[in-house]
Short mmCIF file of C-alpha atoms in Angstrom, two decimals:
data_model
loop_
_atom_site.label_atom_id
_atom_site.label_comp_id
_atom_site.label_asym_id
_atom_site.label_seq_id
_atom_site.Cartn_x
_atom_site.Cartn_y
_atom_site.Cartn_z
CA UNK Y 1434 67.87 24.41 226.05
CA UNK Y 1435 66.18 27.79 226.48
CA UNK Y 1436 68.10 28.43 229.70
CA UNK Y 1437 71.42 27.72 228.01
CA UNK Y 1438 70.48 29.91 225.05
CA UNK Y 1439 69.54 32.74 227.42
CA UNK Y 1440 72.93 32.56 229.16
CA UNK Y 1441 74.78 32.57 225.84
CA UNK Y 1442 72.80 35.56 224.58
CA UNK Y 1443 73.52 37.38 227.84
CA UNK Y 1444 77.23 36.68 227.40
CA UNK Y 1445 77.06 37.94 223.82
CA UNK Y 1446 75.46 41.15 225.08
CA UNK Y 1447 78.27 41.64 227.59
CA UNK Y 1448 80.85 41.16 224.85
CA UNK Y 1449 78.86 43.69 222.82
CA UNK Y 1450 79.57 46.22 225.57
CA UNK Y 1451 83.27 45.76 224.95
CA UNK Y 1452 82.81 46.04 221.20
CA UNK Y 1453 80.75 49.22 221.37
CA UNK Y 1454 83.08 50.90 223.86
CA UNK Y 1455 86.20 49.93 221.92
CA UNK Y 1456 84.69 51.24 218.68
CA UNK Y 1457 83.81 54.64 220.11
CA UNK Y 1458 87.15 55.10 221.85
CA UNK Y 1459 88.85 54.18 218.55
CA UNK Y 1460 87.14 57.15 216.90
CA UNK Y 1461 84.03 55.62 215.34
CA UNK Y 1462 80.60 57.26 215.70
CA UNK Y 1463 78.30 55.71 218.32
CA UNK Y 1464 75.93 54.36 215.66
CA UNK Y 1465 78.64 52.51 213.73
CA UNK Y 1466 79.05 49.46 216.01
CA UNK Y 1467 75.26 49.23 216.38
CA UNK Y 1468 74.71 49.29 212.61
CA UNK Y 1469 77.52 46.78 212.09
CA UNK Y 1470 76.04 44.60 214.82
CA UNK Y 1471 72.71 44.41 212.99
CA UNK Y 1472 73.97 44.10 209.42
CA UNK Y 1473 77.07 41.93 209.93
CA UNK Y 1474 76.13 40.07 213.12
CA UNK Y 1475 79.56 38.43 213.43
CA UNK Y 1476 81.53 39.43 216.51
CA UNK Y 1477 84.97 38.20 215.49
CA UNK Y 1478 84.99 39.88 212.07
CA UNK Y 1479 83.58 43.12 213.53
CA UNK Y 1480 86.24 43.24 216.25
CA UNK Y 1481 88.88 42.53 213.61
CA UNK Y 1482 87.56 45.24 211.28
CA UNK Y 1483 87.51 47.88 214.01
CA UNK Y 1484 90.93 46.81 215.31
CA UNK Y 1485 92.60 47.05 211.90
CA UNK Y 1486 91.09 50.47 211.16
CA UNK Y 1487 91.97 51.77 214.64
CA UNK Y 1488 95.57 50.61 214.17
CA UNK Y 1489 95.87 52.57 210.94
CA UNK Y 1490 95.13 49.75 208.48
CA UNK Y 1491 93.23 50.31 205.24
CA UNK Y 1492 89.48 49.65 204.99
CA UNK Y 1493 90.15 47.20 202.15
CA UNK Y 1494 92.49 45.12 204.33
CA UNK Y 1495 89.96 45.23 207.17
CA UNK Y 1496 87.15 44.12 204.84
CA UNK Y 1497 89.18 41.26 203.36
CA UNK Y 1498 90.23 40.09 206.82
CA UNK Y 1499 86.61 40.10 207.98
CA UNK Y 1500 85.48 38.13 204.93
CA UNK Y 1501 88.25 35.59 205.49
CA UNK Y 1502 87.22 35.09 209.12
CA UNK Y 1503 83.58 34.68 208.09
CA UNK Y 1504 84.49 32.08 205.48
CA UNK Y 1505 83.81 29.48 208.19
CA UNK Y 1506 80.10 30.10 207.55
CA UNK Y 1507 80.36 28.17 204.29
CA UNK Y 1508 80.66 24.76 206.02
CA UNK Y 1509 78.14 25.98 208.62
CA UNK Y 1510 75.55 26.31 205.87
CA UNK Y 1511 76.24 22.78 204.72
CA UNK Y 1512 75.82 21.49 208.28
CA UNK Y 1513 72.37 22.97 208.98
CA UNK Y 1514 70.51 23.31 205.66
CA UNK Y 1515 67.20 21.99 207.03
CA UNK Y 1516 66.80 24.60 209.79
CA UNK Y 1517 67.06 27.74 207.66
CA UNK Y 1518 63.56 27.64 206.20
CA UNK Y 1519 62.58 28.67 202.66
CA UNK Y 1520 62.21 31.86 200.66
CA UNK Y 1521 62.58 35.12 202.59
CA UNK Y 1522 62.69 33.17 205.83
CA UNK Y 1523 65.80 31.41 204.55
CA UNK Y 1524 67.50 34.76 203.93
CA UNK Y 1525 66.92 35.77 207.54
CA UNK Y 1526 67.99 32.34 208.73
CA UNK Y 1527 71.25 32.66 206.81
CA UNK Y 1528 71.85 36.09 208.36
CA UNK Y 1529 71.41 34.60 211.85
CA UNK Y 1530 74.04 31.93 211.19
CA UNK Y 1531 76.99 32.06 213.59
CA UNK Y 1532 79.00 29.77 215.85
CA UNK Y 1533 76.43 29.74 218.64
CA UNK Y 1534 73.32 29.10 216.53
CA UNK Y 1535 74.98 26.25 214.65
CA UNK Y 1536 76.33 24.63 217.81
CA UNK Y 1537 72.93 24.74 219.54
CA UNK Y 1538 71.17 23.37 216.45
CA UNK Y 1539 73.57 20.46 216.00
CA UNK Y 1540 73.30 19.56 219.68
CA UNK Y 1541 69.58 18.82 219.36
CA UNK Y 1542 67.85 15.60 218.30
CA UNK Y 1543 65.37 15.91 215.47
CA UNK Y 1544 64.82 18.63 212.88
CA UNK Y 1545 62.06 20.35 214.87
CA UNK Y 1546 64.24 20.85 217.95
CA UNK Y 1547 67.21 21.86 215.81
CA UNK Y 1548 65.12 24.50 214.07
CA UNK Y 1549 63.74 25.80 217.38
CA UNK Y 1550 67.20 26.05 218.95
CA UNK Y 1551 68.68 27.73 215.89
CA UNK Y 1552 66.03 30.42 215.62
CA UNK Y 1553 65.75 31.06 219.36
CA UNK Y 1554 69.50 31.56 219.66
CA UNK Y 1555 69.79 33.52 216.43
CA UNK Y 1556 67.01 35.98 217.24
CA UNK Y 1557 68.32 36.35 220.79
CA UNK Y 1558 71.78 37.26 219.51
CA UNK Y 1559 70.27 39.62 216.93
CA UNK Y 1560 68.82 41.57 219.87
CA UNK Y 1561 71.61 41.22 222.43
CA UNK Y 1562 74.63 41.85 220.22
CA UNK Y 1563 73.69 45.28 218.77
CA UNK Y 1564 71.93 46.12 222.05
CA UNK Y 1565 75.12 45.48 223.98
CA UNK Y 1566 77.07 47.46 221.37
CA UNK Y 1567 74.72 50.43 221.85
CA UNK Y 1568 75.22 50.39 225.63
CA UNK Y 1569 78.96 50.00 225.15
CA UNK Y 1570 79.05 52.93 222.74
CA UNK Y 1571 77.24 55.06 225.33
CA UNK Y 1572 79.71 53.97 227.98
CA UNK Y 1573 82.65 54.64 225.68
CA UNK Y 1574 81.43 58.20 225.06
CA UNK Y 1575 81.34 58.89 228.81
CA UNK Y 1576 84.43 57.02 230.02
CA UNK Y 1577 87.60 58.32 228.37
CA UNK Y 1578 89.68 55.23 229.04
CA UNK Y 1579 87.56 52.08 228.86
CA UNK Y 1580 90.71 50.01 229.32
CA UNK Y 1581 90.53 50.88 233.02
CA UNK Y 1582 87.28 48.91 233.24
CA UNK Y 1583 88.79 45.93 231.47
CA UNK Y 1584 86.14 46.01 228.72
CA UNK Y 1585 88.78 45.37 226.07
CA UNK Y 1586 89.60 42.07 227.77
CA UNK Y 1587 86.05 40.67 227.75
CA UNK Y 1588 86.13 39.23 224.25
CA UNK Y 1589 89.51 37.44 224.49
CA UNK Y 1590 88.58 36.23 227.98
CA UNK Y 1591 85.37 34.62 226.73
CA UNK Y 1592 87.19 33.08 223.75
CA UNK Y 1593 89.86 31.73 226.09
CA UNK Y 1594 87.20 30.19 228.31
CA UNK Y 1595 85.67 28.46 225.28
CA UNK Y 1596 89.02 27.19 224.05
CA UNK Y 1597 90.50 25.88 227.31
CA UNK Y 1598 88.46 22.63 227.50
CA UNK Y 1599 89.77 21.60 224.08
CA UNK Y 1600 93.35 22.01 225.30
CA UNK Y 1601 93.10 18.68 227.11
CA UNK Y 1602 93.98 16.99 223.82
CA UNK Y 1603 97.69 16.93 223.01
CA UNK Y 1604 97.17 17.47 219.28
CA UNK Y 1605 95.04 20.56 219.90
CA UNK Y 1606 97.62 21.98 222.30
CA UNK Y 1607 100.42 21.54 219.76
CA UNK Y 1608 98.38 23.12 216.99
CA UNK Y 1609 97.35 26.06 219.19
CA UNK Y 1610 100.96 26.61 220.32
CA UNK Y 1611 102.19 26.55 216.73
CA UNK Y 1612 99.50 29.03 215.73
CA UNK Y 1613 100.44 31.34 218.61
CA UNK Y 1614 104.10 31.26 217.56
CA UNK Y 1615 103.16 32.08 213.96
CA UNK Y 1616 100.95 34.97 215.08
CA UNK Y 1617 103.65 36.42 217.33
CA UNK Y 1618 106.27 36.15 214.60
CA UNK Y 1619 103.96 37.76 212.03
CA UNK Y 1620 103.35 40.86 214.18
CA UNK Y 1621 106.78 42.13 213.12
CA UNK Y 1622 105.76 42.64 209.48
CA UNK Y 1623 101.99 42.20 209.06
CA UNK Y 1624 99.32 44.89 209.70
CA UNK Y 1625 97.20 44.69 212.84
CA UNK Y 1626 94.64 41.89 212.75
CA UNK Y 1627 96.38 39.81 210.09
CA UNK Y 1628 98.84 37.98 212.40
CA UNK Y 1629 95.88 36.16 213.93
CA UNK Y 1630 94.89 34.97 210.48
CA UNK Y 1631 98.45 33.80 209.86
CA UNK Y 1632 97.99 31.44 212.80
CA UNK Y 1633 95.52 29.47 210.67
CA UNK Y 1634 98.54 28.05 208.83
CA UNK Y 1635 99.01 25.74 211.82
CA UNK Y 1636 95.67 24.00 211.27
CA UNK Y 1637 97.11 21.25 209.01
CA UNK Y 1638 99.08 20.06 212.04
CA UNK Y 1639 95.86 18.88 213.66
CA UNK Y 1640 95.03 16.87 210.56
CA UNK Y 1641 98.49 15.32 210.53
CA UNK Y 1642 98.18 14.32 214.19
CA UNK Y 1643 94.77 12.79 213.51
CA UNK Y 1644 96.18 10.70 210.64
CA UNK Y 1645 99.12 9.59 212.77
CA UNK Y 1646 96.74 8.52 215.53
CA UNK Y 1647 94.62 6.54 213.08
CA UNK Y 1648 97.68 4.77 211.68
CA UNK Y 1649 98.86 3.82 215.15
#
């Protein structure tokens, strides 16, 4: 478990390099991605926020988009209520909540192991994510065009690697394809960052396919 958590935290740090470099080259101060990394601690919403601002979108639109993406944390909290602790510890535990910490916690047997996995992964990401962003910001201030290094492709590449195994299921493939079509169509009239959110409209298709399979 600790080995797997270490590899995930290392990967998060590498993605943080991309985030920090992209933020600086987009015109943000070097400290901005680091501060965001500590206070927000949510890679997808931070990338989305920076991307919308860099593309000329309004801060309000960027904030609302980030909040919408992070809305997935609501069911996360319902899934792991026993690992968050109590009092001030619970506040920190809630801050550490993300996809990785929840996945590692749910994969363990017993509350003690779930709590250990959750906190080990959460604290590791709390160090690696802003740390990677700081190194990326330094790199972005030295290298004029970070696109040459392919840093901007790290995040989508990691997400693609995580998604590919699920594509073995026909229903998931259809839903993903429908979402991609919606996102591409929406780029013609929606601000940067929002077309990806429009792809969420395809999610009911997966539910429909599941119901059809149950009926059959």
